[in-house]
PDB file of N, CA and C in Angstrom:
ATOM      1  N   UNK B   1      85.880  71.803 111.103  1.00 66.00           N
ATOM      2  CA  UNK B   1      86.315  72.139 112.218  1.00 66.00           C
ATOM      3  C   UNK B   1      86.357  73.972 112.916  1.00 66.00           C
ATOM      4  N   UNK B   2      86.288  74.819 111.706  1.00 65.00           N
ATOM      5  CA  UNK B   2      85.900  76.268 112.269  1.00 65.00           C
ATOM      6  C   UNK B   2      84.356  76.329 113.023  1.00 65.00           C
ATOM      7  N   UNK B   3      83.479  75.347 113.082  1.00 70.00           N
ATOM      8  CA  UNK B   3      82.249  75.404 114.105  1.00 70.00           C
ATOM      9  C   UNK B   3      82.322  75.061 115.406  1.00 70.00           C
ATOM     10  N   UNK B   4      83.599  74.490 115.698  1.00 78.00           N
ATOM     11  CA  UNK B   4      83.745  74.097 116.438  1.00 78.00           C
ATOM     12  C   UNK B   4      84.301  75.111 117.351  1.00 78.00           C
ATOM     13  N   UNK B   5      84.724  75.926 116.521  1.00 83.00           N
ATOM     14  CA  UNK B   5      85.648  77.457 117.953  1.00 83.00           C
ATOM     15  C   UNK B   5      84.267  78.811 117.156  1.00 83.00           C
ATOM     16  N   UNK B   6      83.309  78.642 115.932  1.00 85.00           N
ATOM     17  CA  UNK B   6      82.508  79.953 115.990  1.00 85.00           C
ATOM     18  C   UNK B   6      80.773  79.522 115.933  1.00 85.00           C
ATOM     19  N   UNK B   7      80.124  79.329 117.076  1.00 83.00           N
ATOM     20  CA  UNK B   7      78.795  79.072 116.480  1.00 83.00           C
ATOM     21  C   UNK B   7      77.795  79.724 115.686  1.00 83.00           C
ATOM     22  N   UNK B   8      77.152  79.254 114.811  1.00 80.00           N
ATOM     23  CA  UNK B   8      76.463  79.980 114.340  1.00 80.00           C
ATOM     24  C   UNK B   8      76.289  80.746 113.201  1.00 80.00           C
ATOM     25  N   UNK B   9      77.955  80.331 112.374  1.00 78.00           N
ATOM     26  CA  UNK B   9      78.044  81.174 111.491  1.00 78.00           C
ATOM     27  C   UNK B   9      78.946  80.065 110.775  1.00 78.00           C
ATOM     28  N   UNK B  10      78.251  79.359 109.467  1.00 75.00           N
ATOM     29  CA  UNK B  10      78.027  78.056 108.781  1.00 75.00           C
ATOM     30  C   UNK B  10      79.066  78.094 107.645  1.00 75.00           C
ATOM     31  N   UNK B  11      79.646  79.151 107.395  1.00 76.00           N
ATOM     32  CA  UNK B  11      80.518  79.973 106.417  1.00 76.00           C
ATOM     33  C   UNK B  11      81.717  80.686 106.660  1.00 76.00           C
ATOM     34  N   UNK B  12      82.534  80.123 107.658  1.00 78.00           N
ATOM     35  CA  UNK B  12      83.518  81.509 108.398  1.00 78.00           C
ATOM     36  C   UNK B  12      84.596  81.504 107.829  1.00 78.00           C
ATOM     37  N   UNK B  13      84.945  81.137 106.832  1.00 75.00           N
ATOM     38  CA  UNK B  13      85.694  81.396 105.772  1.00 75.00           C
ATOM     39  C   UNK B  13      85.394  82.182 104.693  1.00 75.00           C
ATOM     40  N   UNK B  14      84.033  83.183 104.900  1.00 74.00           N
ATOM     41  CA  UNK B  14      83.770  83.592 103.976  1.00 74.00           C
ATOM     42  C   UNK B  14      84.250  84.882 103.272  1.00 74.00           C
ATOM     43  N   UNK B  15      84.796  85.237 102.264  1.00 72.00           N
ATOM     44  CA  UNK B  15      85.557  86.810 102.007  1.00 72.00           C
ATOM     45  C   UNK B  15      85.537  87.926 102.765  1.00 72.00           C
ATOM     46  N   UNK B  16      84.082  88.109 103.006  1.00 71.00           N
ATOM     47  CA  UNK B  16      83.548  88.975 103.047  1.00 71.00           C
ATOM     48  C   UNK B  16      83.214  89.613 104.401  1.00 71.00           C
ATOM     49  N   UNK B  17      83.819  90.522 105.302  1.00 78.00           N
ATOM     50  CA  UNK B  17      83.844  90.952 106.504  1.00 78.00           C
ATOM     51  C   UNK B  17      83.453  92.232 107.067  1.00 78.00           C
ATOM     52  N   UNK B  18      82.188  92.534 107.450  1.00 79.00           N
ATOM     53  CA  UNK B  18      81.983  93.957 107.522  1.00 79.00           C
ATOM     54  C   UNK B  18      81.597  93.768 109.062  1.00 79.00           C
ATOM     55  N   UNK B  19      82.891  95.074 109.193  1.00 84.00           N
ATOM     56  CA  UNK B  19      83.076  95.381 111.257  1.00 84.00           C
ATOM     57  C   UNK B  19      82.969  96.705 111.396  1.00 84.00           C
ATOM     58  N   UNK B  20      82.509  97.328 112.432  1.00 87.00           N
ATOM     59  CA  UNK B  20      81.963  98.814 112.642  1.00 87.00           C
ATOM     60  C   UNK B  20      84.221  99.223 113.197  1.00 87.00           C
ATOM     61  N   UNK B  21      84.141 100.327 113.379  1.00 90.00           N
ATOM     62  CA  UNK B  21      85.694 101.216 113.336  1.00 90.00           C
ATOM     63  C   UNK B  21      85.506 100.389 114.414  1.00 90.00           C
ATOM     64  N   UNK B  22      85.026 100.381 115.772  1.00 91.00           N
ATOM     65  CA  UNK B  22      85.050 100.538 117.470  1.00 91.00           C
ATOM     66  C   UNK B  22      85.198  98.742 117.056  1.00 91.00           C
ATOM     67  N   UNK B  23      84.726  97.633 116.511  1.00 91.00           N
ATOM     68  CA  UNK B  23      84.872  96.461 116.624  1.00 91.00           C
ATOM     69  C   UNK B  23      86.496  95.915 116.444  1.00 91.00           C
ATOM     70  N   UNK B  24      86.906  96.966 115.191  1.00 91.00           N
ATOM     71  CA  UNK B  24      87.887  96.534 114.342  1.00 91.00           C
ATOM     72  C   UNK B  24      89.196  96.767 115.268  1.00 91.00           C
ATOM     73  N   UNK B  25      89.146  98.384 116.067  1.00 94.00           N
ATOM     74  CA  UNK B  25      90.317  98.985 116.526  1.00 94.00           C
ATOM     75  C   UNK B  25      90.390  97.865 117.889  1.00 94.00           C
ATOM     76  N   UNK B  26      88.874  97.349 118.199  1.00 93.00           N
ATOM     77  CA  UNK B  26      89.015  95.844 119.492  1.00 93.00           C
ATOM     78  C   UNK B  26      89.649  94.974 119.065  1.00 93.00           C
ATOM     79  N   UNK B  27      88.902  94.013 118.588  1.00 93.00           N
ATOM     80  CA  UNK B  27      89.384  92.615 118.551  1.00 93.00           C
ATOM     81  C   UNK B  27      90.952  92.136 117.939  1.00 93.00           C
ATOM     82  N   UNK B  28      91.178  93.605 115.685  1.00 92.00           N
ATOM     83  CA  UNK B  28      92.165  92.969 114.953  1.00 92.00           C
ATOM     84  C   UNK B  28      93.493  93.453 115.306  1.00 92.00           C
ATOM     85  N   UNK B  29      93.863  94.213 116.963  1.00 94.00           N
ATOM     86  CA  UNK B  29      94.929  94.120 117.559  1.00 94.00           C
ATOM     87  C   UNK B  29      95.300  92.839 118.968  1.00 94.00           C
ATOM     88  N   UNK B  30      94.245  92.170 119.072  1.00 94.00           N
ATOM     89  CA  UNK B  30      94.472  90.726 119.907  1.00 94.00           C
ATOM     90  C   UNK B  30      94.375  89.507 118.816  1.00 94.00           C
ATOM     91  N   UNK B  31      94.430  89.921 117.589  1.00 93.00           N
ATOM     92  CA  UNK B  31      94.221  88.643 116.777  1.00 93.00           C
ATOM     93  C   UNK B  31      95.887  88.138 117.224  1.00 93.00           C
ATOM     94  N   UNK B  32      95.665  86.793 117.013  1.00 94.00           N
ATOM     95  CA  UNK B  32      97.307  85.836 117.267  1.00 94.00           C
ATOM     96  C   UNK B  32      97.829  85.106 115.832  1.00 94.00           C
ATOM     97  N   UNK B  33      96.450  84.747 115.592  1.00 90.00           N
ATOM     98  CA  UNK B  33      96.882  84.522 113.976  1.00 90.00           C
ATOM     99  C   UNK B  33      97.360  84.439 112.596  1.00 90.00           C
ATOM    100  N   UNK B  34      98.132  84.982 112.455  1.00 86.00           N
ATOM    101  CA  UNK B  34      98.244  85.546 110.700  1.00 86.00           C
ATOM    102  C   UNK B  34      98.233  84.610 109.380  1.00 86.00           C
ATOM    103  N   UNK B  35      98.005  83.353 109.504  1.00 87.00           N
ATOM    104  CA  UNK B  35      97.541  82.817 108.399  1.00 87.00           C
ATOM    105  C   UNK B  35      96.157  82.487 107.958  1.00 87.00           C
ATOM    106  N   UNK B  36      96.126  81.687 107.506  1.00 85.00           N
ATOM    107  CA  UNK B  36      94.558  81.147 106.430  1.00 85.00           C
ATOM    108  C   UNK B  36      93.211  81.607 107.361  1.00 85.00           C
ATOM    109  N   UNK B  37      93.448  80.437 109.103  1.00 87.00           N
ATOM    110  CA  UNK B  37      92.811  81.192 109.893  1.00 87.00           C
ATOM    111  C   UNK B  37      92.336  82.628 111.036  1.00 87.00           C
ATOM    112  N   UNK B  38      92.644  83.144 109.992  1.00 89.00           N
ATOM    113  CA  UNK B  38      92.678  84.687 111.164  1.00 89.00           C
ATOM    114  C   UNK B  38      90.860  84.990 111.617  1.00 89.00           C
ATOM    115  N   UNK B  39      90.580  84.569 110.290  1.00 87.00           N
ATOM    116  CA  UNK B  39      89.005  85.068 110.632  1.00 87.00           C
ATOM    117  C   UNK B  39      88.727  84.151 111.173  1.00 87.00           C
ATOM    118  N   UNK B  40      88.785  82.989 111.420  1.00 89.00           N
ATOM    119  CA  UNK B  40      87.855  82.326 112.237  1.00 89.00           C
ATOM    120  C   UNK B  40      88.307  82.767 113.725  1.00 89.00           C
ATOM    121  N   UNK B  41      89.206  83.009 114.250  1.00 92.00           N
ATOM    122  CA  UNK B  41      90.241  83.537 115.320  1.00 92.00           C
ATOM    123  C   UNK B  41      89.045  85.221 115.122  1.00 92.00           C
ATOM    124  N   UNK B  42      89.090  85.894 114.314  1.00 91.00           N
ATOM    125  CA  UNK B  42      88.628  87.518 114.752  1.00 91.00           C
ATOM    126  C   UNK B  42      86.673  86.949 115.025  1.00 91.00           C
ATOM    127  N   UNK B  43      86.150  86.000 114.091  1.00 89.00           N
ATOM    128  CA  UNK B  43      85.180  85.679 114.488  1.00 89.00           C
ATOM    129  C   UNK B  43      84.642  85.062 116.196  1.00 89.00           C
ATOM    130  N   UNK B  44      85.287  83.895 116.228  1.00 91.00           N
ATOM    131  CA  UNK B  44      85.486  83.511 117.880  1.00 91.00           C
ATOM    132  C   UNK B  44      85.951  84.998 118.952  1.00 91.00           C
ATOM    133  N   UNK B  45      86.511  85.495 118.923  1.00 92.00           N
ATOM    134  CA  UNK B  45      87.142  86.548 119.603  1.00 92.00           C
ATOM    135  C   UNK B  45      85.767  87.820 119.544  1.00 92.00           C
ATOM    136  N   UNK B  46      85.421  87.764 118.430  1.00 91.00           N
ATOM    137  CA  UNK B  46      84.102  88.807 118.020  1.00 91.00           C
ATOM    138  C   UNK B  46      83.131  88.275 119.089  1.00 91.00           C
ATOM    139  N   UNK B  47      82.787  87.021 119.215  1.00 90.00           N
ATOM    140  CA  UNK B  47      81.838  86.142 120.234  1.00 90.00           C
ATOM    141  C   UNK B  47      81.732  86.294 121.259  1.00 90.00           C
ATOM    142  N   UNK B  48      83.690  86.247 121.839  1.00 92.00           N
ATOM    143  CA  UNK B  48      83.626  85.409 123.105  1.00 92.00           C
ATOM    144  C   UNK B  48      83.565  87.113 124.446  1.00 92.00           C
ATOM    145  N   UNK B  49      83.968  88.149 123.250  1.00 92.00           N
ATOM    146  CA  UNK B  49      84.023  89.455 123.494  1.00 92.00           C
ATOM    147  C   UNK B  49      82.321  89.724 123.419  1.00 92.00           C
ATOM    148  N   UNK B  50      81.224  89.530 123.228  1.00 90.00           N
ATOM    149  CA  UNK B  50      80.388  90.083 123.082  1.00 90.00           C
ATOM    150  C   UNK B  50      79.996  91.245 121.819  1.00 90.00           C
ATOM    151  N   UNK B  51      80.591  91.375 120.870  1.00 88.00           N
ATOM    152  CA  UNK B  51      80.299  92.073 120.059  1.00 88.00           C
ATOM    153  C   UNK B  51      79.610  91.899 118.894  1.00 88.00           C
ATOM    154  N   UNK B  52      78.167  92.558 118.802  1.00 80.00           N
ATOM    155  CA  UNK B  52      77.812  92.456 117.914  1.00 80.00           C
ATOM    156  C   UNK B  52      78.154  92.429 116.558  1.00 80.00           C
ATOM    157  N   UNK B  53      76.766  91.399 115.711  1.00 73.00           N
ATOM    158  CA  UNK B  53      77.169  91.541 114.152  1.00 73.00           C
ATOM    159  C   UNK B  53      76.058  90.865 113.799  1.00 73.00           C
ATOM    160  N   UNK B  54      76.484  90.995 112.571  1.00 63.00           N
ATOM    161  CA  UNK B  54      75.348  90.140 111.284  1.00 63.00           C
ATOM    162  C   UNK B  54      76.573  89.512 109.745  1.00 63.00           C
ATOM    163  N   UNK B  55      75.754  88.121 109.565  1.00 62.00           N
ATOM    164  CA  UNK B  55      76.757  88.085 108.825  1.00 62.00           C
ATOM    165  C   UNK B  55      76.166  88.704 107.098  1.00 62.00           C
ATOM    166  N   UNK B  56      76.886  89.550 106.195  1.00 58.00           N
ATOM    167  CA  UNK B  56      76.138  90.082 105.214  1.00 58.00           C
ATOM    168  C   UNK B  56      76.579  88.951 103.977  1.00 58.00           C
ATOM    169  N   UNK B  57      75.733  88.528 103.692  1.00 62.00           N
ATOM    170  CA  UNK B  57      75.889  87.826 102.372  1.00 62.00           C
ATOM    171  C   UNK B  57      75.862  88.739 100.863  1.00 62.00           C
ATOM    172  N   UNK B  58      77.167  88.948 100.762  1.00 60.00           N
ATOM    173  CA  UNK B  58      76.716  89.986  99.186  1.00 60.00           C
ATOM    174  C   UNK B  58      76.296  89.535  97.902  1.00 60.00           C
ATOM    175  N   UNK B  59      76.186  88.310  97.783  1.00 59.00           N
ATOM    176  CA  UNK B  59      75.528  87.364  96.603  1.00 59.00           C
ATOM    177  C   UNK B  59      74.473  86.532  97.001  1.00 59.00           C
ATOM    178  N   UNK B  60      73.661  86.758  96.392  1.00 65.00           N
ATOM    179  CA  UNK B  60      72.680  85.595  95.982  1.00 65.00           C
ATOM    180  C   UNK B  60      72.939  84.560  94.980  1.00 65.00           C
ATOM    181  N   UNK B  61      72.267  83.698  94.558  1.00 70.00           N
ATOM    182  CA  UNK B  61      72.975  82.587  94.056  1.00 70.00           C
ATOM    183  C   UNK B  61      72.254  82.992  92.504  1.00 70.00           C
ATOM    184  N   UNK B  62      71.246  84.116  92.784  1.00 77.00           N
ATOM    185  CA  UNK B  62      70.481  84.360  91.314  1.00 77.00           C
ATOM    186  C   UNK B  62      71.294  85.557  91.276  1.00 77.00           C
ATOM    187  N   UNK B  63      71.840  86.044  92.190  1.00 78.00           N
ATOM    188  CA  UNK B  63      73.076  87.518  91.498  1.00 78.00           C
ATOM    189  C   UNK B  63      73.882  86.936  90.704  1.00 78.00           C
ATOM    190  N   UNK B  64      74.421  85.769  91.460  1.00 76.00           N
ATOM    191  CA  UNK B  64      75.971  84.941  90.991  1.00 76.00           C
ATOM    192  C   UNK B  64      75.389  84.437  89.523  1.00 76.00           C
ATOM    193  N   UNK B  65      73.660  83.963  89.168  1.00 83.00           N
ATOM    194  CA  UNK B  65      73.933  83.615  88.501  1.00 83.00           C
ATOM    195  C   UNK B  65      73.934  84.610  87.097  1.00 83.00           C
ATOM    196  N   UNK B  66      73.178  85.670  87.376  1.00 87.00           N
ATOM    197  CA  UNK B  66      72.950  86.167  86.445  1.00 87.00           C
ATOM    198  C   UNK B  66      74.217  87.046  85.965  1.00 87.00           C
ATOM    199  N   UNK B  67      74.945  87.474  87.047  1.00 84.00           N
ATOM    200  CA  UNK B  67      76.809  87.745  86.507  1.00 84.00           C
ATOM    201  C   UNK B  67      77.655  86.866  85.531  1.00 84.00           C
ATOM    202  N   UNK B  68      77.293  85.809  85.883  1.00 87.00           N
ATOM    203  CA  UNK B  68      78.156  84.702  85.495  1.00 87.00           C
ATOM    204  C   UNK B  68      77.376  84.609  84.075  1.00 87.00           C
ATOM    205  N   UNK B  69      75.905  84.414  83.622  1.00 91.00           N
ATOM    206  CA  UNK B  69      75.545  84.753  82.329  1.00 91.00           C
ATOM    207  C   UNK B  69      76.677  85.711  81.676  1.00 91.00           C
ATOM    208  N   UNK B  70      76.190  87.503  81.916  1.00 89.00           N
ATOM    209  CA  UNK B  70      76.571  88.077  81.811  1.00 89.00           C
ATOM    210  C   UNK B  70      78.229  88.252  81.156  1.00 89.00           C
ATOM    211  N   UNK B  71      79.208  87.534  82.031  1.00 88.00           N
ATOM    212  CA  UNK B  71      80.365  87.067  81.908  1.00 88.00           C
ATOM    213  C   UNK B  71      80.333  86.484  80.717  1.00 88.00           C
ATOM    214  N   UNK B  72      80.126  85.437  80.830  1.00 88.00           N
ATOM    215  CA  UNK B  72      79.830  84.394  79.195  1.00 88.00           C
ATOM    216  C   UNK B  72      79.380  85.081  78.008  1.00 88.00           C
ATOM    217  N   UNK B  73      78.417  86.094  78.089  1.00 88.00           N
ATOM    218  CA  UNK B  73      78.709  86.434  76.925  1.00 88.00           C
ATOM    219  C   UNK B  73      79.600  87.767  76.790  1.00 88.00           C
ATOM    220  N   UNK B  74      79.809  87.713  77.319  1.00 84.00           N
ATOM    221  CA  UNK B  74      81.082  89.199  77.299  1.00 84.00           C
ATOM    222  C   UNK B  74      82.405  88.273  76.450  1.00 84.00           C
ATOM    223  N   UNK B  75      82.322  86.854  76.991  1.00 85.00           N
ATOM    224  CA  UNK B  75      83.608  86.781  77.118  1.00 85.00           C
ATOM    225  C   UNK B  75      83.888  86.086  74.958  1.00 85.00           C
ATOM    226  N   UNK B  76      81.970  86.011  75.166  1.00 83.00           N
ATOM    227  CA  UNK B  76      81.745  85.621  73.992  1.00 83.00           C
ATOM    228  C   UNK B  76      81.896  86.308  73.006  1.00 83.00           C
ATOM    229  N   UNK B  77      81.644  87.936  73.043  1.00 80.00           N
ATOM    230  CA  UNK B  77      81.399  88.580  71.982  1.00 80.00           C
ATOM    231  C   UNK B  77      82.672  89.240  72.336  1.00 80.00           C
ATOM    232  N   UNK B  78      83.630  88.282  72.507  1.00 73.00           N
ATOM    233  CA  UNK B  78      84.969  89.120  72.615  1.00 73.00           C
ATOM    234  C   UNK B  78      85.044  90.330  73.272  1.00 73.00           C
ATOM    235  N   UNK B  79      84.398  91.210  73.938  1.00 63.00           N
ATOM    236  CA  UNK B  79      84.422  92.111  74.508  1.00 63.00           C
ATOM    237  C   UNK B  79      85.514  92.704  75.678  1.00 63.00           C
ATOM    238  N   UNK B  80      85.913  91.980  76.093  1.00 62.00           N
ATOM    239  CA  UNK B  80      87.322  92.227  76.808  1.00 62.00           C
ATOM    240  C   UNK B  80      89.041  92.839  75.876  1.00 62.00           C
ATOM    241  N   UNK B  81      88.485  91.687  74.928  1.00 65.00           N
ATOM    242  CA  UNK B  81      90.169  91.623  74.144  1.00 65.00           C
ATOM    243  C   UNK B  81      90.173  93.028  73.395  1.00 65.00           C
ATOM    244  N   UNK B  82      89.302  94.552  72.998  1.00 60.00           N
ATOM    245  CA  UNK B  82      89.457  95.193  72.659  1.00 60.00           C
ATOM    246  C   UNK B  82      89.958  96.410  73.132  1.00 60.00           C
ATOM    247  N   UNK B  83      90.024  96.000  74.496  1.00 58.00           N
ATOM    248  CA  UNK B  83      90.471  96.705  75.921  1.00 58.00           C
ATOM    249  C   UNK B  83      89.367  98.117  76.536  1.00 58.00           C
ATOM    250  N   UNK B  84      89.543  98.699  77.549  1.00 53.00           N
ATOM    251  CA  UNK B  84      89.220  99.598  77.997  1.00 53.00           C
ATOM    252  C   UNK B  84      88.738 101.165  76.691  1.00 53.00           C
ATOM    253  N   UNK B  85      88.046 101.732  77.494  1.00 53.00           N
ATOM    254  CA  UNK B  85      87.846 103.057  76.269  1.00 53.00           C
ATOM    255  C   UNK B  85      89.142 103.822  77.133  1.00 53.00           C
ATOM    256  N   UNK B  86      89.568 103.759  78.641  1.00 49.00           N
ATOM    257  CA  UNK B  86      90.314 104.470  79.418  1.00 49.00           C
ATOM    258  C   UNK B  86      92.152 104.355  78.373  1.00 49.00           C
ATOM    259  N   UNK B  87      91.915 103.006  77.906  1.00 49.00           N
ATOM    260  CA  UNK B  87      93.227 102.361  77.243  1.00 49.00           C
ATOM    261  C   UNK B  87      93.249 102.833  75.262  1.00 49.00           C
ATOM    262  N   UNK B  88      91.908 103.138  75.068  1.00 50.00           N
ATOM    263  CA  UNK B  88      92.221 103.646  73.599  1.00 50.00           C
ATOM    264  C   UNK B  88      92.525 104.865  73.790  1.00 50.00           C
ATOM    265  N   UNK B  89      92.106 105.966  74.922  1.00 48.00           N
ATOM    266  CA  UNK B  89      92.422 107.036  74.847  1.00 48.00           C
ATOM    267  C   UNK B  89      94.058 107.393  75.148  1.00 48.00           C
ATOM    268  N   UNK B  90      94.546 106.361  75.192  1.00 48.00           N
ATOM    269  CA  UNK B  90      96.213 106.323  75.880  1.00 48.00           C
ATOM    270  C   UNK B  90      96.554 105.944  77.332  1.00 48.00           C
ATOM    271  N   UNK B  91      95.838 105.244  78.205  1.00 47.00           N
ATOM    272  CA  UNK B  91      95.959 105.596  79.361  1.00 47.00           C
ATOM    273  C   UNK B  91      96.653 103.926  79.776  1.00 47.00           C
ATOM    274  N   UNK B  92      97.754 103.831  80.303  1.00 48.00           N
ATOM    275  CA  UNK B  92      97.930 102.626  80.717  1.00 48.00           C
ATOM    276  C   UNK B  92      96.730 101.864  81.958  1.00 48.00           C
ATOM    277  N   UNK B  93      96.417 102.222  81.764  1.00 46.00           N
ATOM    278  CA  UNK B  93      95.439 101.467  83.590  1.00 46.00           C
ATOM    279  C   UNK B  93      94.014 100.993  83.477  1.00 46.00           C
ATOM    280  N   UNK B  94      94.077 100.905  81.539  1.00 50.00           N
ATOM    281  CA  UNK B  94      93.069 100.281  81.072  1.00 50.00           C
ATOM    282  C   UNK B  94      93.204  98.647  81.558  1.00 50.00           C
ATOM    283  N   UNK B  95      91.623  97.483  81.523  1.00 50.00           N
ATOM    284  CA  UNK B  95      92.244  96.096  82.445  1.00 50.00           C
ATOM    285  C   UNK B  95      92.304  95.429  80.407  1.00 50.00           C
ATOM    286  N   UNK B  96      92.924  94.238  80.248  1.00 53.00           N
ATOM    287  CA  UNK B  96      93.142  93.719  79.231  1.00 53.00           C
ATOM    288  C   UNK B  96      93.067  91.898  79.418  1.00 53.00           C
ATOM    289  N   UNK B  97      92.555  91.378  79.243  1.00 50.00           N
ATOM    290  CA  UNK B  97      92.234  89.651  79.044  1.00 50.00           C
ATOM    291  C   UNK B  97      93.523  89.725  77.892  1.00 50.00           C
ATOM    292  N   UNK B  98      94.392  88.750  78.274  1.00 51.00           N
ATOM    293  CA  UNK B  98      95.340  88.122  77.274  1.00 51.00           C
ATOM    294  C   UNK B  98      94.423  87.529  76.049  1.00 51.00           C
ATOM    295  N   UNK B  99      94.677  87.222  74.829  1.00 51.00           N
ATOM    296  CA  UNK B  99      94.026  86.192  73.372  1.00 51.00           C
ATOM    297  C   UNK B  99      94.475  85.281  74.007  1.00 51.00           C
ATOM    298  N   UNK B 100      93.799  84.186  73.239  1.00 51.00           N
ATOM    299  CA  UNK B 100      93.794  82.821  73.415  1.00 51.00           C
ATOM    300  C   UNK B 100      95.022  82.907  72.123  1.00 51.00           C
ATOM    301  N   UNK B 101      95.534  81.712  72.123  1.00 49.00           N
ATOM    302  CA  UNK B 101      96.930  81.694  71.404  1.00 49.00           C
ATOM    303  C   UNK B 101      95.931  80.155  70.337  1.00 49.00           C
TER     304      UNK B 101
END
């Protein structure tokens, strides 16, 4: 359905949108949809108003595969269960993954 509103963008719900300050100031006040389809409306408004832009793909499939391998190795080695160095120093801002029961 989104492709009927926006031409040339195969993945309108991609979580990564990059706008110039000028484009954001022009487009965001005009948004009427506050739900899941706000990004489709944002892209449709940009096209209708001639706002130039490009789709930025932050991850390539190869990068994603490498990240998943690294994540799997970290989980296998229990790297996250030990906590971060900040936490070890007494800070409460460190991230921890709950241990498996």
